[in-house]
Amino acid sequence: MSTCIRICGAYSYRLTRRHSTILLIALFIVILTVIFQLYAYKHQEMPNFAAKVGDFDYIPGAFLSGNQPNENASYCQFNYGLPKLIEWRNIQSLTPPEGGNGSSYRVIYNAIQGTAYANNSKYDALTYATQATPEFLYHIAEIARYWDGPISLSVFVPNFDMDITMQIMNQLCSCYSAMSKVSLHLFFPKRYPPKMRIPDSYYMTTDIPTTTANISIEDLLRGKLERYRKLNNQTRAQYVQWVRKKKVERMMARMPKRQLFVPQLIFNDCAGIDLFDIPTFRQENHLDYPINVGRNIARNASRTNYFIVSDIELVPSDGLAPKFLTMVRKLMGDKKRDEGRIFSKTVFVVPLFEVERGVEIPRDKDTLVRLINENRAKYFHQKVCAHCQRFPGLQSWLIRPSPSVIEPMLIARREYPYHRWEPLYFGTQNEPWYSEELSWEGRQDKMTQMLEMCLQEYRMVVLDGAFLCHAAASRNGSRDHRAERINHRRYQTIISSFKQKYQNIPKCKLMYGC
């Protein structure tokens, strides 16, 4: 019996080894076939289909196409000599709200002063606070088109980016009356202060005269020599320093002035140009964009009781501002509202969505839901960061009938499993600042503020009947690993400070990323 078992075992081993070899060979052939098929599919020539109706790229400000600017009037109130020059003697350069004196950035508030809602009570208006770099500035025309309230815009203007910004704002302010809603604030690194081009007529070479009409060169030199001999050791050293300084000044005065290379933008009409191709100083010098500095500045400049800190590419739904104010008065009552009361540790979340290429941005919930059902729209960043904007009650929000007003749908917390949620919301100046050390390129720039709000036990009221929507945009797959490493280190430092400042709430996932 044992002999039979040994014989069967030996044959089974040989059979298994043989079949394993065959299986490995077959698997190798299948893998090679799949690789070759994928390569052939990727490199095959695709047929050119005719463009479908609605197959277009979203261009901000396109609704102004065909209009020409009013060269004799502006709808904006420029300050400090802008938009043609900048009068530094009239400017008080301030520090950002969170960084304070330790910040490497400086701020110029109200380079443009919005006038449209200047007479409104701060309780009867709602501010759209946003930030941008010059190449995205034309999106402000879309915000001004649909936002019924003041707009606070901060722009990053290192060096000649200031000049580019003024070219664009001057064009928009001469084209569109709704720009009177916009207040513009400028921020920049201390080492790269904003600069404007100087007209050629300002370039004047100063000739330093060496003689006068009545004194010869010999007499002039003899007089200088006699004055020099009368100096003592201390005054002689000061005189030598003064002579050297004057010699350098004369040399610099005779040198030809070097004008900044600033792109001269050519506007065919009020619709603008392809602004994404502007060579900015920030791009040429690889400066990280301090997006949270811009957010805090725009928020700090708001003069209304409530505001929303949003991105400049997000377009509000129809009547968002007045509907929200109506809701707040209904929830709070006129008396408390007029007294300036607010809801303590409560913010009102506005859902974010985006549409596919060739789809116009929807203005109402019914249209948005239809586009989602047709797979032509989705919640914001669904494909690139699924947890960032997936809000609690998303499916309930989509199936609820569209209300004619804005109303609260549910109250949530930014706790597990929504501990990576980055909502945009209507809030007040009581909320924590964004962490100004974090850059846009480094990612996770809103995470620390949301984590701090979780540790402070904030309520997140998700609104129905309101949303913000982003147009289709090409996604840049490149990542700045250097900036991400910097953000990660700073993120850890901020988390460490939270551990010392707040009592740990397990559902906030304070240890996340540590």
Short mmCIF file of C-alpha atoms in Angstrom, two decimals:
data_model
loop_
_atom_site.label_atom_id
_atom_site.label_comp_id
_atom_site.label_asym_id
_atom_site.label_seq_id
_atom_site.Cartn_x
_atom_site.Cartn_y
_atom_site.Cartn_z
CA MET A 1 0.00 0.00 0.00
CA SER A 2 2.78 2.38 0.89
CA THR A 3 4.52 1.53 -2.39
CA CYS A 4 1.39 2.50 -4.35
CA ILE A 5 1.11 5.77 -2.49
CA ARG A 6 4.73 6.66 -3.25
CA ILE A 7 4.29 5.86 -6.95
CA CYS A 8 1.08 7.94 -7.18
CA GLY A 9 2.76 10.82 -5.37
CA ALA A 10 5.72 10.78 -7.73
CA TYR A 11 3.52 10.81 -10.83
CA SER A 12 1.29 13.54 -9.33
CA TYR A 13 4.35 15.70 -8.66
CA ARG A 14 5.61 15.27 -12.23
CA LEU A 15 2.14 16.00 -13.61
CA THR A 16 1.69 19.09 -11.43
CA ARG A 17 5.10 20.46 -12.36
CA ARG A 18 4.43 19.89 -16.06
CA HIS A 19 1.02 21.60 -15.89
CA SER A 20 2.46 24.52 -13.91
CA THR A 21 5.06 25.09 -16.59
CA ILE A 22 2.38 25.03 -19.29
CA LEU A 23 0.21 27.42 -17.25
CA LEU A 24 3.06 29.89 -16.80
CA ILE A 25 3.86 29.83 -20.53
CA ALA A 26 0.19 30.39 -21.40
CA LEU A 27 -0.07 33.25 -18.90
CA PHE A 28 3.04 34.88 -20.34
CA ILE A 29 1.57 34.68 -23.86
CA VAL A 30 -1.71 36.23 -22.68
CA ILE A 31 0.09 39.14 -20.97
CA LEU A 32 2.16 39.85 -24.08
CA THR A 33 -1.00 39.77 -26.22
CA VAL A 34 -2.77 42.27 -23.93
CA ILE A 35 0.23 44.61 -23.93
CA PHE A 36 0.47 44.58 -27.74
CA GLN A 37 -3.28 45.15 -28.09
CA LEU A 38 -3.18 48.15 -25.73
CA TYR A 39 -0.20 49.61 -27.57
CA ALA A 40 -1.96 49.19 -30.93
CA TYR A 41 -5.14 50.79 -29.58
CA LYS A 42 -3.25 53.77 -28.17
CA HIS A 43 -1.40 54.47 -31.41
CA GLN A 44 -4.13 53.80 -33.92
CA GLU A 45 -5.41 56.69 -36.00
CA MET A 46 -8.80 57.77 -34.75
CA PRO A 47 -11.36 59.08 -37.23
CA ASN A 48 -12.10 62.80 -37.16
CA PHE A 49 -15.71 63.28 -36.13
CA ALA A 50 -17.57 66.46 -36.93
CA ALA A 51 -18.06 68.76 -33.96
CA LYS A 52 -21.39 68.28 -32.23
CA VAL A 53 -23.73 71.02 -31.17
CA GLY A 54 -22.44 72.37 -27.88
CA ASP A 55 -18.92 71.00 -28.40
CA PHE A 56 -17.07 74.12 -27.23
CA ASP A 57 -14.55 75.30 -24.67
CA TYR A 58 -15.72 77.54 -21.86
CA ILE A 59 -14.27 81.03 -22.18
CA PRO A 60 -14.94 83.43 -19.30
CA GLY A 61 -16.28 86.79 -20.44
CA ALA A 62 -17.43 85.45 -23.82
CA PHE A 63 -20.81 87.13 -23.28
CA LEU A 64 -19.03 90.47 -23.81
CA SER A 65 -17.95 89.49 -27.32
CA GLY A 66 -18.53 92.23 -29.88
CA ASN A 67 -18.66 95.03 -27.31
CA GLN A 68 -16.00 97.73 -27.33
CA PRO A 69 -14.67 99.47 -24.21
CA ASN A 70 -15.73 102.98 -23.28
CA GLU A 71 -12.41 104.83 -23.44
CA ASN A 72 -13.79 107.93 -21.70
CA ALA A 73 -15.30 106.29 -18.63
CA SER A 74 -14.65 103.50 -16.13
CA TYR A 75 -17.10 101.62 -13.96
CA CYS A 76 -14.41 101.12 -11.29
CA GLN A 77 -13.00 103.53 -8.73
CA PHE A 78 -9.21 103.13 -9.00
CA ASN A 79 -6.97 104.37 -6.19
CA TYR A 80 -3.25 105.18 -5.74
CA GLY A 81 -2.82 106.51 -9.29
CA LEU A 82 -3.86 103.22 -10.87
CA PRO A 83 -4.29 101.85 -13.48
CA LYS A 84 -1.55 103.84 -15.25
CA LEU A 85 0.96 104.16 -12.40
CA ILE A 86 1.31 103.41 -8.72
CA GLU A 87 1.79 106.22 -6.17
CA TRP A 88 3.67 104.57 -3.33
CA ARG A 89 3.63 107.71 -1.18
CA ASN A 90 -0.14 107.30 -0.75
CA ILE A 91 -0.07 103.59 0.01
CA GLN A 92 -0.04 101.88 3.37
CA SER A 93 1.36 98.39 2.87
CA LEU A 94 -0.10 96.01 5.47
CA THR A 95 0.53 92.44 6.62
CA PRO A 96 -1.73 89.42 5.90
CA PRO A 97 -4.35 88.54 8.53
CA GLU A 98 -2.93 85.24 9.77
CA GLY A 99 0.82 85.67 9.20
CA GLY A 100 1.07 89.18 10.64
CA ASN A 101 4.50 90.82 10.90
CA GLY A 102 6.23 87.48 10.49
CA SER A 103 4.79 87.02 7.01
CA SER A 104 6.94 87.38 3.90
CA TYR A 105 3.98 88.94 2.04
CA ARG A 106 2.46 92.40 2.03
CA VAL A 107 -1.00 93.69 1.13
CA ILE A 108 -2.45 96.76 -0.56
CA TYR A 109 -6.17 96.96 0.20
CA ASN A 110 -8.73 98.65 -2.05
CA ALA A 111 -6.61 99.30 -5.14
CA ILE A 112 -10.10 99.37 -6.65
CA GLN A 113 -12.98 100.39 -4.40
CA GLY A 114 -16.31 98.75 -5.19
CA THR A 115 -19.18 101.25 -5.25
CA ALA A 116 -22.27 99.26 -6.23
CA TYR A 117 -23.24 98.22 -2.68
CA ALA A 118 -21.53 101.00 -0.73
CA ASN A 119 -24.83 102.21 0.78
CA ASN A 120 -26.16 98.78 1.77
CA SER A 121 -26.21 97.65 5.38
CA LYS A 122 -23.69 94.92 6.13
CA TYR A 123 -26.65 92.74 7.14
CA ASP A 124 -28.45 93.25 3.82
CA ALA A 125 -25.65 92.25 1.48
CA LEU A 126 -23.49 89.17 0.94
CA THR A 127 -19.86 89.20 -0.26
CA TYR A 128 -18.24 86.82 -2.72
CA ALA A 129 -14.61 86.70 -1.55
CA THR A 130 -12.14 85.18 -3.99
CA GLN A 131 -8.52 85.27 -5.17
CA ALA A 132 -6.62 84.88 -8.43
CA THR A 133 -3.43 85.24 -10.42
CA PRO A 134 -3.51 87.52 -13.50
CA GLU A 135 -4.14 84.77 -16.06
CA PHE A 136 -7.46 83.88 -14.36
CA LEU A 137 -8.71 87.43 -13.88
CA TYR A 138 -11.29 87.36 -16.66
CA HIS A 139 -13.35 84.88 -14.63
CA ILE A 140 -14.35 87.79 -12.40
CA ALA A 141 -16.63 88.99 -15.20
CA GLU A 142 -18.70 85.80 -14.82
CA ILE A 143 -18.92 86.27 -11.05
CA ALA A 144 -19.97 89.91 -11.48
CA ARG A 145 -22.55 88.77 -14.03
CA TYR A 146 -24.36 86.40 -11.67
CA TRP A 147 -23.54 87.55 -8.12
CA ASP A 148 -26.01 89.98 -6.53
CA GLY A 149 -23.70 91.56 -3.99
CA PRO A 150 -20.24 93.01 -3.40
CA ILE A 151 -17.20 91.07 -4.62
CA SER A 152 -13.86 91.08 -2.78
CA LEU A 153 -11.02 90.01 -5.07
CA SER A 154 -7.36 89.63 -4.07
CA VAL A 155 -4.72 89.22 -6.80
CA PHE A 156 -1.13 88.00 -6.51
CA VAL A 157 1.06 90.65 -8.19
CA PRO A 158 4.80 90.04 -7.81
CA ASN A 159 6.92 92.37 -9.97
CA PHE A 160 5.43 92.99 -13.45
CA ASP A 161 2.33 90.86 -12.76
CA MET A 162 0.99 94.13 -11.33
CA ASP A 163 1.15 95.69 -14.79
CA ILE A 164 -0.62 92.70 -16.39
CA THR A 165 -3.33 92.89 -13.73
CA MET A 166 -3.94 96.57 -14.36
CA GLN A 167 -4.15 96.05 -18.13
CA ILE A 168 -6.89 93.44 -17.64
CA MET A 169 -8.79 95.32 -14.94
CA ASN A 170 -8.67 98.56 -16.92
CA GLN A 171 -10.18 96.74 -19.90
CA LEU A 172 -12.93 95.07 -17.87
CA CYS A 173 -13.75 98.24 -15.97
CA SER A 174 -14.22 100.08 -19.27
CA CYS A 175 -16.40 97.33 -20.69
CA TYR A 176 -18.81 96.02 -18.07
CA SER A 177 -20.95 98.02 -15.66
CA ALA A 178 -21.22 95.11 -13.18
CA MET A 179 -17.52 95.58 -12.39
CA SER A 180 -18.65 98.32 -10.00
CA LYS A 181 -19.35 95.45 -7.56
CA VAL A 182 -15.64 94.54 -7.39
CA SER A 183 -13.14 95.68 -4.78
CA LEU A 184 -9.57 94.73 -5.73
CA HIS A 185 -6.78 94.00 -3.24
CA LEU A 186 -3.15 93.29 -4.14
CA PHE A 187 -0.66 91.04 -2.37
CA PHE A 188 2.95 90.26 -3.16
CA PRO A 189 6.22 88.92 -1.71
CA LYS A 190 8.33 91.54 0.04
CA ARG A 191 11.30 90.68 -2.16
CA TYR A 192 9.27 91.14 -5.38
CA PRO A 193 7.22 94.33 -4.93
CA PRO A 194 4.79 95.21 -7.72
CA LYS A 195 6.10 97.26 -10.63
CA MET A 196 4.53 99.21 -13.46
CA ARG A 197 6.01 100.09 -16.82
CA ILE A 198 7.43 103.59 -17.10
CA PRO A 199 6.59 105.41 -20.34
CA ASP A 200 9.54 106.14 -22.61
CA SER A 201 9.12 109.85 -21.98
CA TYR A 202 10.11 109.24 -18.36
CA TYR A 203 13.53 107.99 -19.40
CA MET A 204 15.78 111.00 -19.14
CA THR A 205 19.55 110.91 -18.84
CA THR A 206 20.67 113.61 -16.45
CA ASP A 207 23.94 115.27 -17.46
CA ILE A 208 25.91 116.28 -14.38
CA PRO A 209 27.48 119.69 -15.11
CA THR A 210 31.22 119.96 -14.42
CA THR A 211 31.63 123.67 -15.10
CA THR A 212 29.66 126.83 -14.72
CA ALA A 213 29.41 129.79 -17.01
CA ASN A 214 31.72 132.06 -14.98
CA ILE A 215 34.22 129.61 -13.40
CA SER A 216 37.01 127.86 -15.29
CA ILE A 217 37.93 124.23 -14.70
CA GLU A 218 41.27 125.25 -13.11
CA ASP A 219 39.59 127.56 -10.59
CA LEU A 220 36.99 124.90 -9.76
CA LEU A 221 39.65 122.25 -9.07
CA ARG A 222 41.79 124.70 -7.05
CA GLY A 223 38.83 125.54 -4.85
CA LYS A 224 38.05 121.86 -4.24
CA LEU A 225 41.70 121.20 -3.29
CA GLU A 226 41.76 124.06 -0.79
CA ARG A 227 38.53 122.88 0.86
CA TYR A 228 39.93 119.35 1.09
CA ARG A 229 43.14 120.59 2.86
CA LYS A 230 41.09 122.34 5.51
CA LEU A 231 39.33 119.09 6.53
CA ASN A 232 40.41 117.18 9.63
CA ASN A 233 40.75 113.38 9.78
CA GLN A 234 37.11 112.78 10.73
CA THR A 235 35.50 115.17 8.23
CA ARG A 236 37.93 114.06 5.50
CA ALA A 237 36.67 110.44 5.78
CA GLN A 238 33.06 111.66 5.54
CA TYR A 239 33.97 113.80 2.54
CA VAL A 240 35.57 110.84 0.73
CA GLN A 241 32.44 108.73 1.30
CA TRP A 242 30.29 111.58 -0.03
CA VAL A 243 32.45 111.92 -3.16
CA ARG A 244 32.24 108.19 -3.85
CA LYS A 245 28.46 108.24 -3.46
CA LYS A 246 28.10 111.17 -5.88
CA LYS A 247 30.39 109.48 -8.41
CA VAL A 248 28.23 106.33 -8.35
CA GLU A 249 25.09 108.47 -8.77
CA ARG A 250 26.58 110.22 -11.82
CA MET A 251 27.56 106.86 -13.33
CA MET A 252 24.06 105.46 -12.78
CA ALA A 253 22.47 108.61 -14.22
CA ARG A 254 24.41 108.18 -17.47
CA MET A 255 23.52 104.49 -17.82
CA PRO A 256 20.59 103.71 -20.14
CA LYS A 257 17.45 102.79 -18.24
CA ARG A 258 16.32 99.18 -18.55
CA GLN A 259 12.58 98.84 -18.97
CA LEU A 260 10.77 95.83 -17.59
CA PHE A 261 9.66 93.31 -20.16
CA VAL A 262 5.93 93.29 -19.63
CA PRO A 263 3.59 91.51 -22.05
CA GLN A 264 1.47 94.06 -23.88
CA LEU A 265 -2.01 92.55 -24.03
CA ILE A 266 -4.03 93.16 -27.17
CA PHE A 267 -7.79 93.11 -26.70
CA ASN A 268 -9.88 92.69 -29.83
CA ASP A 269 -13.04 93.54 -27.92
CA CYS A 270 -14.44 93.33 -24.41
CA ALA A 271 -14.38 89.51 -24.46
CA GLY A 272 -10.64 89.58 -23.88
CA ILE A 273 -7.95 87.20 -25.10
CA ASP A 274 -6.62 83.73 -24.42
CA LEU A 275 -5.46 84.71 -20.97
CA PHE A 276 -4.08 81.32 -20.03
CA ASP A 277 -1.05 81.92 -22.26
CA ILE A 278 0.13 85.09 -20.51
CA PRO A 279 3.80 84.78 -19.46
CA THR A 280 3.61 85.99 -15.87
CA PHE A 281 6.48 86.81 -13.53
CA ARG A 282 5.25 84.12 -11.13
CA GLN A 283 5.46 81.43 -13.80
CA GLU A 284 8.81 82.56 -15.19
CA ASN A 285 10.40 82.55 -11.72
CA HIS A 286 8.61 79.42 -10.47
CA LEU A 287 7.01 81.12 -7.48
CA ASP A 288 4.56 79.06 -5.45
CA TYR A 289 1.10 80.58 -5.28
CA PRO A 290 0.20 81.45 -1.64
CA ILE A 291 -3.48 80.81 -2.21
CA ASN A 292 -4.45 80.98 1.47
CA VAL A 293 -2.90 84.44 1.81
CA GLY A 294 -5.22 85.53 -0.98
CA ARG A 295 -8.24 83.86 0.61
CA ASN A 296 -7.63 85.51 3.97
CA ILE A 297 -7.10 88.94 2.40
CA ALA A 298 -10.31 88.77 0.35
CA ARG A 299 -12.21 87.60 3.42
CA ASN A 300 -10.65 90.23 5.70
CA ALA A 301 -11.64 92.98 3.26
CA SER A 302 -15.28 91.91 3.31
CA ARG A 303 -17.57 94.48 4.92
CA THR A 304 -20.68 92.30 5.13
CA ASN A 305 -21.82 90.18 8.05
CA TYR A 306 -21.79 86.95 6.00
CA PHE A 307 -19.63 86.03 3.01
CA ILE A 308 -18.44 83.02 1.05
CA VAL A 309 -14.74 82.38 0.37
CA SER A 310 -14.82 80.71 -3.03
CA ASP A 311 -12.60 80.10 -6.05
CA ILE A 312 -12.81 82.51 -8.97
CA GLU A 313 -13.79 79.78 -11.46
CA LEU A 314 -16.93 78.74 -9.54
CA VAL A 315 -20.13 80.34 -10.82
CA PRO A 316 -23.08 80.80 -8.40
CA SER A 317 -26.56 79.48 -9.10
CA ASP A 318 -29.40 81.84 -9.83
CA GLY A 319 -30.19 84.29 -7.01
CA LEU A 320 -27.79 82.67 -4.56
CA ALA A 321 -26.98 85.82 -2.56
CA PRO A 322 -30.50 87.29 -2.03
CA LYS A 323 -32.01 83.84 -1.40
CA PHE A 324 -29.46 83.11 1.31
CA LEU A 325 -30.12 86.46 3.03
CA THR A 326 -33.85 85.74 2.95
CA MET A 327 -33.25 82.33 4.53
CA VAL A 328 -31.10 83.79 7.33
CA ARG A 329 -33.76 86.39 8.18
CA LYS A 330 -36.41 83.69 8.20
CA LEU A 331 -34.36 81.46 10.54
CA MET A 332 -33.17 84.25 12.83
CA GLY A 333 -35.90 86.87 12.71
CA ASP A 334 -35.62 90.51 11.65
CA LYS A 335 -34.89 91.85 15.12
CA LYS A 336 -31.90 89.59 15.83
CA ARG A 337 -30.65 89.99 12.29
CA ASP A 338 -30.70 93.80 12.48
CA GLU A 339 -28.84 93.58 15.79
CA GLY A 340 -26.03 91.70 14.04
CA ARG A 341 -26.61 88.31 15.61
CA ILE A 342 -25.02 85.25 13.99
CA PHE A 343 -25.36 81.50 14.43
CA SER A 344 -22.58 80.46 16.77
CA LYS A 345 -20.12 77.89 15.37
CA THR A 346 -22.38 77.27 12.39
CA VAL A 347 -21.59 77.62 8.69
CA PHE A 348 -23.83 77.04 5.67
CA VAL A 349 -22.37 74.70 3.06
CA VAL A 350 -22.96 75.29 -0.65
CA PRO A 351 -22.60 72.09 -2.75
CA LEU A 352 -20.08 72.18 -5.60
CA PHE A 353 -20.47 70.62 -9.06
CA GLU A 354 -18.78 70.68 -12.46
CA VAL A 355 -19.98 70.08 -16.01
CA GLU A 356 -18.40 68.25 -18.92
CA ARG A 357 -16.90 69.95 -21.96
CA GLY A 358 -19.48 71.43 -24.28
CA VAL A 359 -22.07 71.92 -21.53
CA GLU A 360 -23.18 75.35 -20.40
CA ILE A 361 -23.05 76.01 -16.68
CA PRO A 362 -26.55 75.36 -15.25
CA ARG A 363 -28.36 78.13 -13.44
CA ASP A 364 -30.93 76.06 -11.50
CA LYS A 365 -31.08 72.73 -9.68
CA ASP A 366 -33.47 71.03 -12.13
CA THR A 367 -31.06 71.58 -15.02
CA LEU A 368 -28.10 70.46 -12.91
CA VAL A 369 -29.81 67.21 -11.82
CA ARG A 370 -30.78 66.44 -15.43
CA LEU A 371 -27.18 66.86 -16.53
CA ILE A 372 -26.00 64.58 -13.72
CA ASN A 373 -28.50 61.91 -14.77
CA GLU A 374 -27.14 62.19 -18.32
CA ASN A 375 -23.55 61.80 -17.03
CA ARG A 376 -22.72 65.29 -18.28
CA ALA A 377 -22.13 66.73 -14.81
CA LYS A 378 -20.83 65.46 -11.46
CA TYR A 379 -19.94 66.71 -8.04
CA PHE A 380 -16.74 68.77 -8.02
CA HIS A 381 -13.42 66.86 -8.24
CA GLN A 382 -15.27 63.54 -8.31
CA LYS A 383 -12.59 61.95 -10.51
CA VAL A 384 -9.46 63.59 -9.06
CA CYS A 385 -10.32 63.74 -5.34
CA ALA A 386 -13.47 61.76 -4.57
CA HIS A 387 -13.52 62.59 -0.84
CA CYS A 388 -12.91 66.36 -1.16
CA GLN A 389 -16.39 67.51 -2.19
CA ARG A 390 -18.63 64.49 -1.61
CA PHE A 391 -20.88 66.01 1.02
CA PRO A 392 -23.20 64.18 3.48
CA GLY A 393 -26.63 63.59 1.98
CA LEU A 394 -25.50 63.93 -1.64
CA GLN A 395 -27.99 61.37 -2.98
CA SER A 396 -30.81 62.88 -0.91
CA TRP A 397 -29.89 66.32 -2.27
CA LEU A 398 -30.16 65.06 -5.84
CA ILE A 399 -33.57 63.37 -5.45
CA ARG A 400 -35.24 66.12 -3.41
CA PRO A 401 -37.60 68.35 -5.42
CA SER A 402 -36.00 71.65 -6.36
CA PRO A 403 -37.18 74.36 -3.95
CA SER A 404 -37.89 77.89 -5.14
CA VAL A 405 -35.92 79.21 -2.17
CA ILE A 406 -32.76 78.20 -0.31
CA GLU A 407 -33.41 76.03 2.72
CA PRO A 408 -31.35 73.91 5.14
CA MET A 409 -31.35 70.21 4.23
CA LEU A 410 -29.35 68.63 7.05
CA ILE A 411 -26.81 69.44 9.77
CA ALA A 412 -23.52 67.55 9.55
CA ARG A 413 -20.13 67.52 11.21
CA ARG A 414 -16.80 67.26 9.48
CA GLU A 415 -16.12 63.94 11.16
CA TYR A 416 -15.31 60.44 10.03
CA PRO A 417 -16.12 59.27 7.34
CA TYR A 418 -16.16 62.90 6.06
CA HIS A 419 -12.89 63.88 7.77
CA ARG A 420 -11.31 64.80 4.39
CA TRP A 421 -14.21 67.00 3.26
CA GLU A 422 -13.31 70.52 2.06
CA PRO A 423 -16.63 72.38 1.71
CA LEU A 424 -17.16 75.99 0.69
CA TYR A 425 -19.57 77.78 2.97
CA PHE A 426 -21.22 81.01 4.04
CA GLY A 427 -19.52 82.12 7.22
CA THR A 428 -18.42 85.11 9.30
CA GLN A 429 -15.16 86.58 10.54
CA ASN A 430 -15.37 84.30 13.60
CA GLU A 431 -14.17 81.25 11.68
CA PRO A 432 -10.47 80.23 11.77
CA TRP A 433 -8.13 81.66 9.16
CA TYR A 434 -6.72 79.55 6.36
CA SER A 435 -3.11 78.48 7.01
CA GLU A 436 -1.05 80.96 5.01
CA GLU A 437 2.07 78.78 5.01
CA LEU A 438 0.40 76.29 2.63
CA SER A 439 0.66 76.84 -1.12
CA TRP A 440 -1.69 75.87 -3.93
CA GLU A 441 0.94 73.70 -5.64
CA GLY A 442 1.51 71.74 -2.42
CA ARG A 443 -2.17 70.68 -2.20
CA GLN A 444 -4.32 70.15 0.92
CA ASP A 445 -4.43 73.93 1.39
CA LYS A 446 -7.93 73.99 2.98
CA MET A 447 -7.53 70.86 5.12
CA THR A 448 -6.08 72.50 8.23
CA GLN A 449 -8.82 75.10 8.49
CA MET A 450 -11.49 72.44 8.18
CA LEU A 451 -9.74 70.26 10.77
CA GLU A 452 -9.61 73.18 13.20
CA MET A 453 -13.33 73.79 12.68
CA CYS A 454 -13.96 70.13 13.46
CA LEU A 455 -11.94 70.42 16.68
CA GLN A 456 -14.02 73.49 17.57
CA GLU A 457 -17.17 71.38 16.97
CA TYR A 458 -18.65 73.44 14.16
CA ARG A 459 -22.01 72.55 12.62
CA MET A 460 -22.12 72.28 8.82
CA VAL A 461 -25.60 73.09 7.48
CA VAL A 462 -25.92 71.70 3.95
CA LEU A 463 -28.15 73.96 1.85
CA ASP A 464 -30.69 72.84 -0.75
CA GLY A 465 -31.64 75.05 -3.68
CA ALA A 466 -28.13 76.51 -3.93
CA PHE A 467 -24.90 75.42 -5.58
CA LEU A 468 -21.69 76.59 -7.24
CA CYS A 469 -20.62 75.13 -10.57
CA HIS A 470 -17.29 74.84 -12.38
CA ALA A 471 -16.99 74.70 -16.16
CA ALA A 472 -15.12 71.91 -17.91
CA ALA A 473 -11.37 72.36 -17.64
CA SER A 474 -8.36 70.40 -18.82
CA ARG A 475 -6.65 68.74 -15.87
CA ASN A 476 -2.93 69.25 -15.57
CA GLY A 477 -1.54 65.89 -14.57
CA SER A 478 1.85 67.23 -13.52
CA ARG A 479 2.54 67.56 -9.82
CA ASP A 480 5.00 69.73 -7.97
CA HIS A 481 6.62 67.21 -5.64
CA ARG A 482 8.89 69.84 -4.08
CA ALA A 483 5.90 72.00 -3.09
CA GLU A 484 4.05 68.94 -1.83
CA ARG A 485 6.95 68.01 0.45
CA ILE A 486 7.07 71.56 1.80
CA ASN A 487 3.31 71.59 2.42
CA HIS A 488 3.54 68.20 4.12
CA ARG A 489 6.19 69.44 6.58
CA ARG A 490 4.23 72.57 7.34
CA TYR A 491 1.05 70.54 7.64
CA GLN A 492 2.71 68.41 10.35
CA THR A 493 3.76 71.56 12.24
CA ILE A 494 0.20 72.89 12.13
CA ILE A 495 -1.18 69.55 13.33
CA SER A 496 1.29 69.59 16.24
CA SER A 497 0.04 73.03 17.27
CA PHE A 498 -3.57 71.75 17.16
CA LYS A 499 -2.64 68.91 19.52
CA GLN A 500 -1.46 71.44 22.07
CA LYS A 501 -4.34 73.87 21.54
CA TYR A 502 -7.39 71.57 21.39
CA GLN A 503 -8.72 68.51 23.10
CA ASN A 504 -8.59 65.55 20.76
CA ILE A 505 -11.86 64.48 19.14
CA PRO A 506 -11.33 60.97 17.70
CA LYS A 507 -13.84 61.41 14.85
CA CYS A 508 -11.91 64.46 13.58
CA LYS A 509 -8.95 62.16 12.86
CA LEU A 510 -6.40 64.61 14.26
CA MET A 511 -3.63 62.06 13.77
CA TYR A 512 -4.42 61.73 10.06
CA GLY A 513 -1.27 62.30 8.00
CA CYS A 514 1.03 62.38 11.06
#
